[in-house]
Amino acid sequence: MPNVAVIGAGVNGVASAIKILEHYQREGNPGFPGSRVTIISEQFSPNTTGDGSAGLWGPYLLGGTEQSKVYKWSKSMHKFLEQIWLSEDAGEAGVCLLPCIRLSTSTVNTVEDFWRDIVYGAVDLTAEQLAVHNRGRSVKFTSGLSFVTYTSEPIKLLPYLMKRFARNGGAVVQQKVTDLERFITESPYDVVVNCSGLGSRELLSDDQMYAVRGQVSRVKASWMFTAILDESDDGNYIIPNTESVVLGGTHQERDYNIKVCEKDKRLIVDGCQRFVPGLCHTKPLFDWVGLRPGRGKLRLEAERRGQKLLIHNYGHGGSGVTLCWGCADDVLDLLLAAKHISKL
């Protein structure tokens, strides 16, 4: 078994580490003294980018990433969430089954739904159903899709996955990697998996990386059981979680401000209350800002660095949770295809 380091403790880093570790255990290599898979990160949950997100399954903000790959990766995660939901771990992992309505104002295209056969019960909204959502709107919705899928709140999913990783012998090191070349050269690891997200902008001098600022407000609204999503460029969304409801949101490209903006908050809250007027009676809990790892195209590929292997898995935009398990499948495939690493 190779000695593997995964840089980054977000959902993609942890998922990649689990896939690699559990593969080699199935191959008959369990119980190494001192784990052979190590997650290295400056921040762990609850301080990762994903911890404040709602965790709703759905491809989002992925630039020019090939649709066929997005379909494959997101389908793998949906199946994984289904397995958790059917198990006794659903509560611990924060996995819930949730009805959703996606709405579009486009006069050219209907709601993007290349993934419609992955979710449950996807049907187009009727004209009568659209009319309900168009009441009082100057810009009318032209299409809509109703379906059922999962939320997997990272604030719960990440600790659950870390517990699984540790239970199987995985190791963690809290460290910020600032010089990737030096780390690869001087460290004892045969394989390095780079899941540093937005950090790849500096770590690799990747000028294709940029922040997509997301701000949300959380409120107490235990009577809200359906997610409502406006696909317009400045559209709002309402996503129920287990203990709160997430009101969103912003997707401001190349905006690195991590402080709560009161103007954005007002636009978010007012916009969501137009969807569901009853939200004006909710109890505000807190606001949160995170920087999504935007990129023109998700990077998932391997390259040799001398006798070592470097695998890149970053640039997931707003789909970190949605793609993590499927992308981890490909990370493992890339590692296993690297026959030049003798310890494999």
Short mmCIF file of C-alpha atoms in Angstrom, two decimals:
data_model
loop_
_atom_site.label_atom_id
_atom_site.label_comp_id
_atom_site.label_asym_id
_atom_site.label_seq_id
_atom_site.Cartn_x
_atom_site.Cartn_y
_atom_site.Cartn_z
CA MET A 1 0.00 0.00 0.00
CA PRO A 2 1.37 3.44 -0.85
CA ASN A 3 1.84 6.09 1.78
CA VAL A 4 -0.83 8.68 0.91
CA ALA A 5 -1.35 12.27 2.00
CA VAL A 6 -4.59 14.12 1.27
CA ILE A 7 -4.28 17.89 1.51
CA GLY A 8 -7.58 19.43 2.59
CA ALA A 9 -10.25 18.35 5.09
CA GLY A 10 -13.37 19.50 3.27
CA VAL A 11 -15.85 16.95 1.96
CA ASN A 12 -13.77 16.18 -1.12
CA GLY A 13 -10.57 15.63 0.84
CA VAL A 14 -12.22 13.42 3.45
CA ALA A 15 -14.17 11.43 0.83
CA SER A 16 -10.98 10.83 -1.18
CA ALA A 17 -9.10 9.70 1.92
CA ILE A 18 -11.88 7.27 2.89
CA LYS A 19 -12.08 5.76 -0.59
CA ILE A 20 -8.33 5.12 -0.71
CA LEU A 21 -8.06 3.78 2.82
CA GLU A 22 -11.03 1.45 2.57
CA HIS A 23 -9.93 0.13 -0.82
CA TYR A 24 -6.63 -1.08 0.57
CA GLN A 25 -8.34 -2.55 3.59
CA ARG A 26 -10.58 -4.60 1.32
CA GLU A 27 -7.44 -5.72 -0.50
CA GLY A 28 -6.16 -7.24 2.71
CA ASN A 29 -3.95 -4.48 4.08
CA PRO A 30 -5.72 -3.33 7.26
CA GLY A 31 -4.18 -2.27 10.51
CA PHE A 32 -0.91 -0.68 9.46
CA PRO A 33 1.14 0.64 12.41
CA GLY A 34 0.83 4.37 11.87
CA SER A 35 -1.79 4.92 9.19
CA ARG A 36 -0.82 4.92 5.53
CA VAL A 37 -3.46 7.51 4.65
CA THR A 38 -3.18 10.91 6.30
CA ILE A 39 -5.39 13.99 5.95
CA ILE A 40 -3.34 17.16 6.26
CA SER A 41 -5.14 20.47 6.65
CA GLU A 42 -4.94 23.81 8.39
CA GLN A 43 -8.67 23.68 9.17
CA PHE A 44 -11.03 20.84 10.06
CA SER A 45 -14.78 20.81 10.68
CA PRO A 46 -16.48 22.97 11.91
CA ASN A 47 -14.15 25.50 10.27
CA THR A 48 -14.18 24.40 6.62
CA THR A 49 -15.88 26.26 3.77
CA GLY A 50 -18.65 23.69 3.56
CA ASP A 51 -19.63 23.72 7.22
CA GLY A 52 -22.01 26.65 6.83
CA SER A 53 -23.73 25.40 3.70
CA ALA A 54 -27.13 23.73 3.53
CA GLY A 55 -25.78 20.61 1.84
CA LEU A 56 -28.59 20.20 -0.70
CA TRP A 57 -27.74 17.71 -3.43
CA GLY A 58 -27.65 19.40 -6.83
CA PRO A 59 -24.98 20.35 -9.41
CA TYR A 60 -24.31 24.11 -9.12
CA LEU A 61 -21.70 26.67 -10.27
CA LEU A 62 -19.46 24.26 -12.16
CA GLY A 63 -18.36 26.40 -15.08
CA GLY A 64 -17.42 24.40 -18.15
CA THR A 65 -17.07 21.00 -16.46
CA GLU A 66 -18.30 18.25 -18.80
CA GLN A 67 -21.94 17.43 -18.16
CA SER A 68 -21.34 13.68 -18.51
CA LYS A 69 -18.77 13.75 -15.71
CA VAL A 70 -20.98 15.89 -13.48
CA TYR A 71 -23.79 13.40 -14.04
CA LYS A 72 -21.59 10.43 -13.10
CA TRP A 73 -20.09 12.06 -10.00
CA SER A 74 -23.38 13.44 -8.69
CA LYS A 75 -25.17 10.12 -9.26
CA SER A 76 -22.54 8.34 -7.15
CA MET A 77 -23.11 10.78 -4.28
CA HIS A 78 -26.88 10.45 -4.52
CA LYS A 79 -26.55 6.68 -4.20
CA PHE A 80 -24.21 7.10 -1.22
CA LEU A 81 -26.68 9.42 0.50
CA GLU A 82 -29.46 6.93 -0.17
CA GLN A 83 -27.43 4.23 1.57
CA ILE A 84 -26.89 6.46 4.60
CA TRP A 85 -30.55 7.51 4.70
CA LEU A 86 -31.64 3.86 4.73
CA SER A 87 -29.24 3.08 7.58
CA GLU A 88 -29.23 3.94 11.27
CA ASP A 89 -26.60 6.62 10.57
CA ALA A 90 -28.91 9.11 8.83
CA GLY A 91 -29.44 11.29 11.89
CA GLU A 92 -25.77 11.39 12.85
CA ALA A 93 -24.73 12.18 9.27
CA GLY A 94 -27.38 14.90 8.85
CA VAL A 95 -28.95 13.19 5.82
CA CYS A 96 -32.60 14.00 5.13
CA LEU A 97 -35.00 13.33 2.28
CA LEU A 98 -36.43 16.64 1.05
CA PRO A 99 -39.06 17.73 -1.49
CA CYS A 100 -37.73 20.48 -3.80
CA ILE A 101 -39.07 22.96 -6.32
CA ARG A 102 -36.71 24.57 -8.83
CA LEU A 103 -37.97 27.58 -10.79
CA SER A 104 -36.62 29.42 -13.83
CA THR A 105 -37.40 32.73 -15.51
CA SER A 106 -35.55 31.83 -18.72
CA THR A 107 -37.47 32.42 -21.93
CA VAL A 108 -35.06 30.14 -23.83
CA ASN A 109 -34.47 27.09 -21.62
CA THR A 110 -36.47 25.17 -19.06
CA VAL A 111 -35.08 24.31 -15.62
CA GLU A 112 -31.76 22.50 -16.15
CA ASP A 113 -32.53 18.87 -15.43
CA PHE A 114 -29.93 16.59 -17.05
CA TRP A 115 -29.90 14.89 -13.64
CA ARG A 116 -33.69 14.36 -13.51
CA ASP A 117 -33.44 10.54 -13.58
CA ILE A 118 -31.14 10.57 -10.52
CA VAL A 119 -33.59 12.24 -8.14
CA TYR A 120 -36.98 10.86 -7.17
CA GLY A 121 -40.30 11.72 -8.81
CA ALA A 122 -39.13 14.58 -11.04
CA VAL A 123 -42.08 16.23 -12.83
CA ASP A 124 -42.50 19.55 -14.59
CA LEU A 125 -44.75 22.06 -12.89
CA THR A 126 -48.08 22.69 -14.56
CA ALA A 127 -49.18 26.16 -15.67
CA GLU A 128 -51.48 26.28 -12.65
CA GLN A 129 -48.64 25.42 -10.27
CA LEU A 130 -46.38 28.05 -11.85
CA ALA A 131 -49.14 30.62 -11.44
CA VAL A 132 -49.05 30.09 -7.67
CA HIS A 133 -45.34 30.94 -7.56
CA ASN A 134 -45.82 33.90 -9.92
CA ARG A 135 -48.29 35.77 -7.74
CA GLY A 136 -47.09 39.33 -7.22
CA ARG A 137 -44.00 38.87 -9.42
CA SER A 138 -43.09 41.30 -12.19
CA VAL A 139 -40.66 38.82 -13.80
CA LYS A 140 -42.55 35.58 -14.17
CA PHE A 141 -41.25 32.05 -13.79
CA THR A 142 -41.53 30.23 -17.11
CA SER A 143 -40.77 26.69 -15.99
CA GLY A 144 -40.38 24.65 -12.86
CA LEU A 145 -39.45 21.17 -11.67
CA SER A 146 -40.68 19.31 -8.61
CA PHE A 147 -38.62 16.41 -7.23
CA VAL A 148 -37.29 14.80 -4.06
CA THR A 149 -33.60 14.52 -3.14
CA TYR A 150 -31.30 14.68 -0.12
CA THR A 151 -29.69 17.24 2.09
CA SER A 152 -26.50 16.23 3.88
CA GLU A 153 -25.48 19.06 6.17
CA PRO A 154 -21.67 19.28 6.16
CA ILE A 155 -21.65 20.41 9.80
CA LYS A 156 -22.88 16.87 10.55
CA LEU A 157 -21.67 14.94 7.50
CA LEU A 158 -18.01 15.91 7.93
CA PRO A 159 -17.71 14.72 11.56
CA TYR A 160 -19.51 11.52 10.53
CA LEU A 161 -17.05 10.91 7.70
CA MET A 162 -14.04 11.81 9.86
CA LYS A 163 -15.24 9.32 12.46
CA ARG A 164 -15.43 6.64 9.76
CA PHE A 165 -11.95 7.57 8.53
CA ALA A 166 -10.45 7.39 12.02
CA ARG A 167 -12.25 4.13 12.85
CA ASN A 168 -10.53 2.51 9.87
CA GLY A 169 -7.07 3.67 10.88
CA GLY A 170 -6.77 7.00 9.11
CA ALA A 171 -4.53 9.72 10.56
CA VAL A 172 -4.86 13.50 10.64
CA VAL A 173 -2.25 16.24 10.85
CA GLN A 174 -3.18 19.88 11.41
CA GLN A 175 -0.75 21.77 9.21
CA LYS A 176 -0.90 24.40 6.50
CA VAL A 177 0.94 23.36 3.36
CA THR A 178 2.33 26.47 1.69
CA ASP A 179 4.97 24.99 -0.64
CA LEU A 180 3.60 22.00 -2.53
CA GLU A 181 6.82 21.22 -4.39
CA ARG A 182 8.81 21.12 -1.18
CA PHE A 183 6.14 19.06 0.55
CA ILE A 184 6.15 16.46 -2.23
CA THR A 185 9.94 16.31 -2.35
CA GLU A 186 10.68 16.21 1.37
CA SER A 187 7.70 14.30 2.78
CA PRO A 188 7.57 10.49 3.07
CA TYR A 189 4.38 10.24 1.02
CA ASP A 190 4.31 8.33 -2.27
CA VAL A 191 0.99 9.89 -3.31
CA VAL A 192 -0.31 13.39 -2.61
CA VAL A 193 -3.97 14.18 -3.30
CA ASN A 194 -4.56 17.90 -3.56
CA CYS A 195 -8.06 18.76 -2.34
CA SER A 196 -7.18 22.25 -1.16
CA GLY A 197 -10.14 23.93 -2.89
CA LEU A 198 -9.72 27.67 -3.19
CA GLY A 199 -6.30 27.25 -1.58
CA SER A 200 -5.04 25.87 -4.90
CA ARG A 201 -5.08 29.43 -6.17
CA GLU A 202 -1.93 30.10 -4.12
CA LEU A 203 -0.65 26.57 -3.60
CA LEU A 204 -0.42 25.92 -7.35
CA SER A 205 -0.53 29.50 -8.63
CA ASP A 206 -3.69 28.43 -10.45
CA ASP A 207 -5.07 31.64 -11.88
CA GLN A 208 -8.19 29.82 -13.05
CA MET A 209 -9.31 29.60 -9.42
CA TYR A 210 -11.51 32.34 -7.99
CA ALA A 211 -13.80 32.81 -5.03
CA VAL A 212 -17.57 32.65 -5.42
CA ARG A 213 -18.81 34.40 -2.30
CA GLY A 214 -21.84 32.87 -0.65
CA GLN A 215 -23.79 34.53 2.14
CA VAL A 216 -26.77 32.93 3.86
CA SER A 217 -29.06 33.59 6.81
CA ARG A 218 -30.32 30.83 9.08
CA VAL A 219 -33.72 31.07 10.74
CA LYS A 220 -35.92 28.92 12.93
CA ALA A 221 -38.87 27.72 10.83
CA SER A 222 -39.69 24.16 11.84
CA TRP A 223 -42.86 24.23 9.72
CA MET A 224 -40.88 24.56 6.47
CA PHE A 225 -40.48 21.17 4.77
CA THR A 226 -39.82 22.01 1.10
CA ALA A 227 -36.79 23.56 -0.60
CA ILE A 228 -37.59 26.34 -3.07
CA LEU A 229 -34.87 27.37 -5.53
CA ASP A 230 -34.91 30.27 -8.00
CA GLU A 231 -32.41 29.57 -10.82
CA SER A 232 -32.24 33.22 -11.90
CA ASP A 233 -28.81 34.89 -11.74
CA ASP A 234 -29.83 36.78 -8.60
CA GLY A 235 -32.31 34.17 -7.41
CA ASN A 236 -33.03 33.28 -3.81
CA TYR A 237 -33.35 29.86 -2.24
CA ILE A 238 -34.91 28.35 0.88
CA ILE A 239 -33.47 25.04 2.12
CA PRO A 240 -34.72 23.37 5.31
CA ASN A 241 -32.09 21.60 7.43
CA THR A 242 -32.67 19.48 10.52
CA GLU A 243 -32.50 22.31 13.06
CA SER A 244 -32.86 25.46 10.96
CA VAL A 245 -33.79 26.78 7.53
CA VAL A 246 -31.16 28.27 5.24
CA LEU A 247 -32.12 31.43 3.35
CA GLY A 248 -29.86 32.31 0.46
CA GLY A 249 -28.01 33.50 -1.10
CA THR A 250 -25.27 35.13 -3.07
CA HIS A 251 -22.85 33.80 -5.70
CA GLN A 252 -20.55 36.79 -6.18
CA GLU A 253 -17.58 35.87 -8.34
CA ARG A 254 -14.13 37.12 -7.33
CA ASP A 255 -15.48 38.66 -4.15
CA TYR A 256 -13.21 37.71 -1.22
CA ASN A 257 -15.13 39.52 1.53
CA ILE A 258 -15.79 37.04 4.36
CA LYS A 259 -17.73 39.50 6.51
CA VAL A 260 -21.53 39.56 6.61
CA CYS A 261 -22.89 42.30 4.36
CA GLU A 262 -26.09 43.89 5.68
CA LYS A 263 -27.21 44.87 2.19
CA ASP A 264 -26.89 41.26 1.01
CA LYS A 265 -28.71 40.07 4.11
CA ARG A 266 -31.64 42.36 3.36
CA LEU A 267 -31.83 41.15 -0.25
CA ILE A 268 -31.72 37.53 0.92
CA VAL A 269 -34.34 37.85 3.64
CA ASP A 270 -36.69 40.06 1.62
CA GLY A 271 -36.38 37.83 -1.44
CA CYS A 272 -37.14 34.66 0.49
CA GLN A 273 -40.09 36.29 2.23
CA ARG A 274 -41.56 37.10 -1.17
CA PHE A 275 -41.45 33.35 -1.89
CA VAL A 276 -42.93 32.39 1.48
CA PRO A 277 -44.51 35.38 3.31
CA GLY A 278 -44.73 33.36 6.51
CA LEU A 279 -40.96 33.60 6.85
CA CYS A 280 -41.41 37.12 8.21
CA HIS A 281 -42.49 35.48 11.48
CA THR A 282 -39.38 33.32 11.88
CA LYS A 283 -36.68 33.70 14.52
CA PRO A 284 -33.30 34.80 13.07
CA LEU A 285 -30.43 32.58 14.22
CA PHE A 286 -27.21 33.68 12.52
CA ASP A 287 -25.63 34.73 9.23
CA TRP A 288 -22.70 33.03 7.53
CA VAL A 289 -20.30 33.77 4.67
CA GLY A 290 -18.16 31.25 2.79
CA LEU A 291 -15.99 31.37 -0.33
CA ARG A 292 -16.79 28.62 -2.80
CA PRO A 293 -13.87 27.32 -4.92
CA GLY A 294 -14.82 28.55 -8.38
CA ARG A 295 -12.93 27.47 -11.48
CA GLY A 296 -13.53 27.52 -15.23
CA LYS A 297 -13.51 23.72 -15.11
CA LEU A 298 -13.20 21.27 -12.23
CA ARG A 299 -9.70 19.80 -12.11
CA LEU A 300 -9.47 16.06 -11.52
CA GLU A 301 -6.29 14.57 -12.95
CA ALA A 302 -2.95 13.02 -12.01
CA GLU A 303 0.62 13.94 -12.82
CA ARG A 304 4.02 12.50 -11.97
CA ARG A 305 6.44 14.38 -9.79
CA GLY A 306 9.60 12.28 -10.05
CA GLN A 307 8.75 8.87 -8.57
CA LYS A 308 5.73 10.29 -6.78
CA LEU A 309 2.15 10.83 -7.85
CA LEU A 310 0.19 14.06 -7.47
CA ILE A 311 -3.58 13.88 -7.93
CA HIS A 312 -5.61 17.08 -8.23
CA ASN A 313 -9.23 17.17 -7.10
CA TYR A 314 -10.44 20.76 -6.73
CA GLY A 315 -12.59 23.50 -8.24
CA HIS A 316 -15.99 22.08 -7.25
CA GLY A 317 -17.77 25.45 -7.22
CA GLY A 318 -21.04 25.19 -5.31
CA SER A 319 -21.18 21.40 -5.68
CA GLY A 320 -18.63 20.14 -3.17
CA VAL A 321 -21.11 17.92 -1.35
CA THR A 322 -22.92 16.86 -4.53
CA LEU A 323 -19.77 15.60 -6.26
CA CYS A 324 -17.47 14.47 -3.45
CA TRP A 325 -18.20 10.73 -3.42
CA GLY A 326 -18.12 10.42 -7.21
CA CYS A 327 -14.94 12.48 -7.53
CA ALA A 328 -13.37 10.28 -4.85
CA ASP A 329 -14.13 7.26 -7.06
CA ASP A 330 -12.05 8.85 -9.82
CA VAL A 331 -9.25 9.78 -7.41
CA LEU A 332 -8.94 6.13 -6.45
CA ASP A 333 -9.03 5.05 -10.11
CA LEU A 334 -6.21 7.47 -10.94
CA LEU A 335 -4.13 6.12 -8.07
CA LEU A 336 -4.66 2.50 -9.09
CA ALA A 337 -3.79 3.29 -12.69
CA ALA A 338 -0.39 4.67 -11.63
CA LYS A 339 1.60 1.48 -12.15
CA HIS A 340 4.87 3.38 -11.96
CA ILE A 341 4.54 3.60 -8.17
CA SER A 342 6.12 0.34 -7.08
CA LYS A 343 4.47 0.31 -3.65
CA LEU A 344 1.02 0.05 -5.21
#
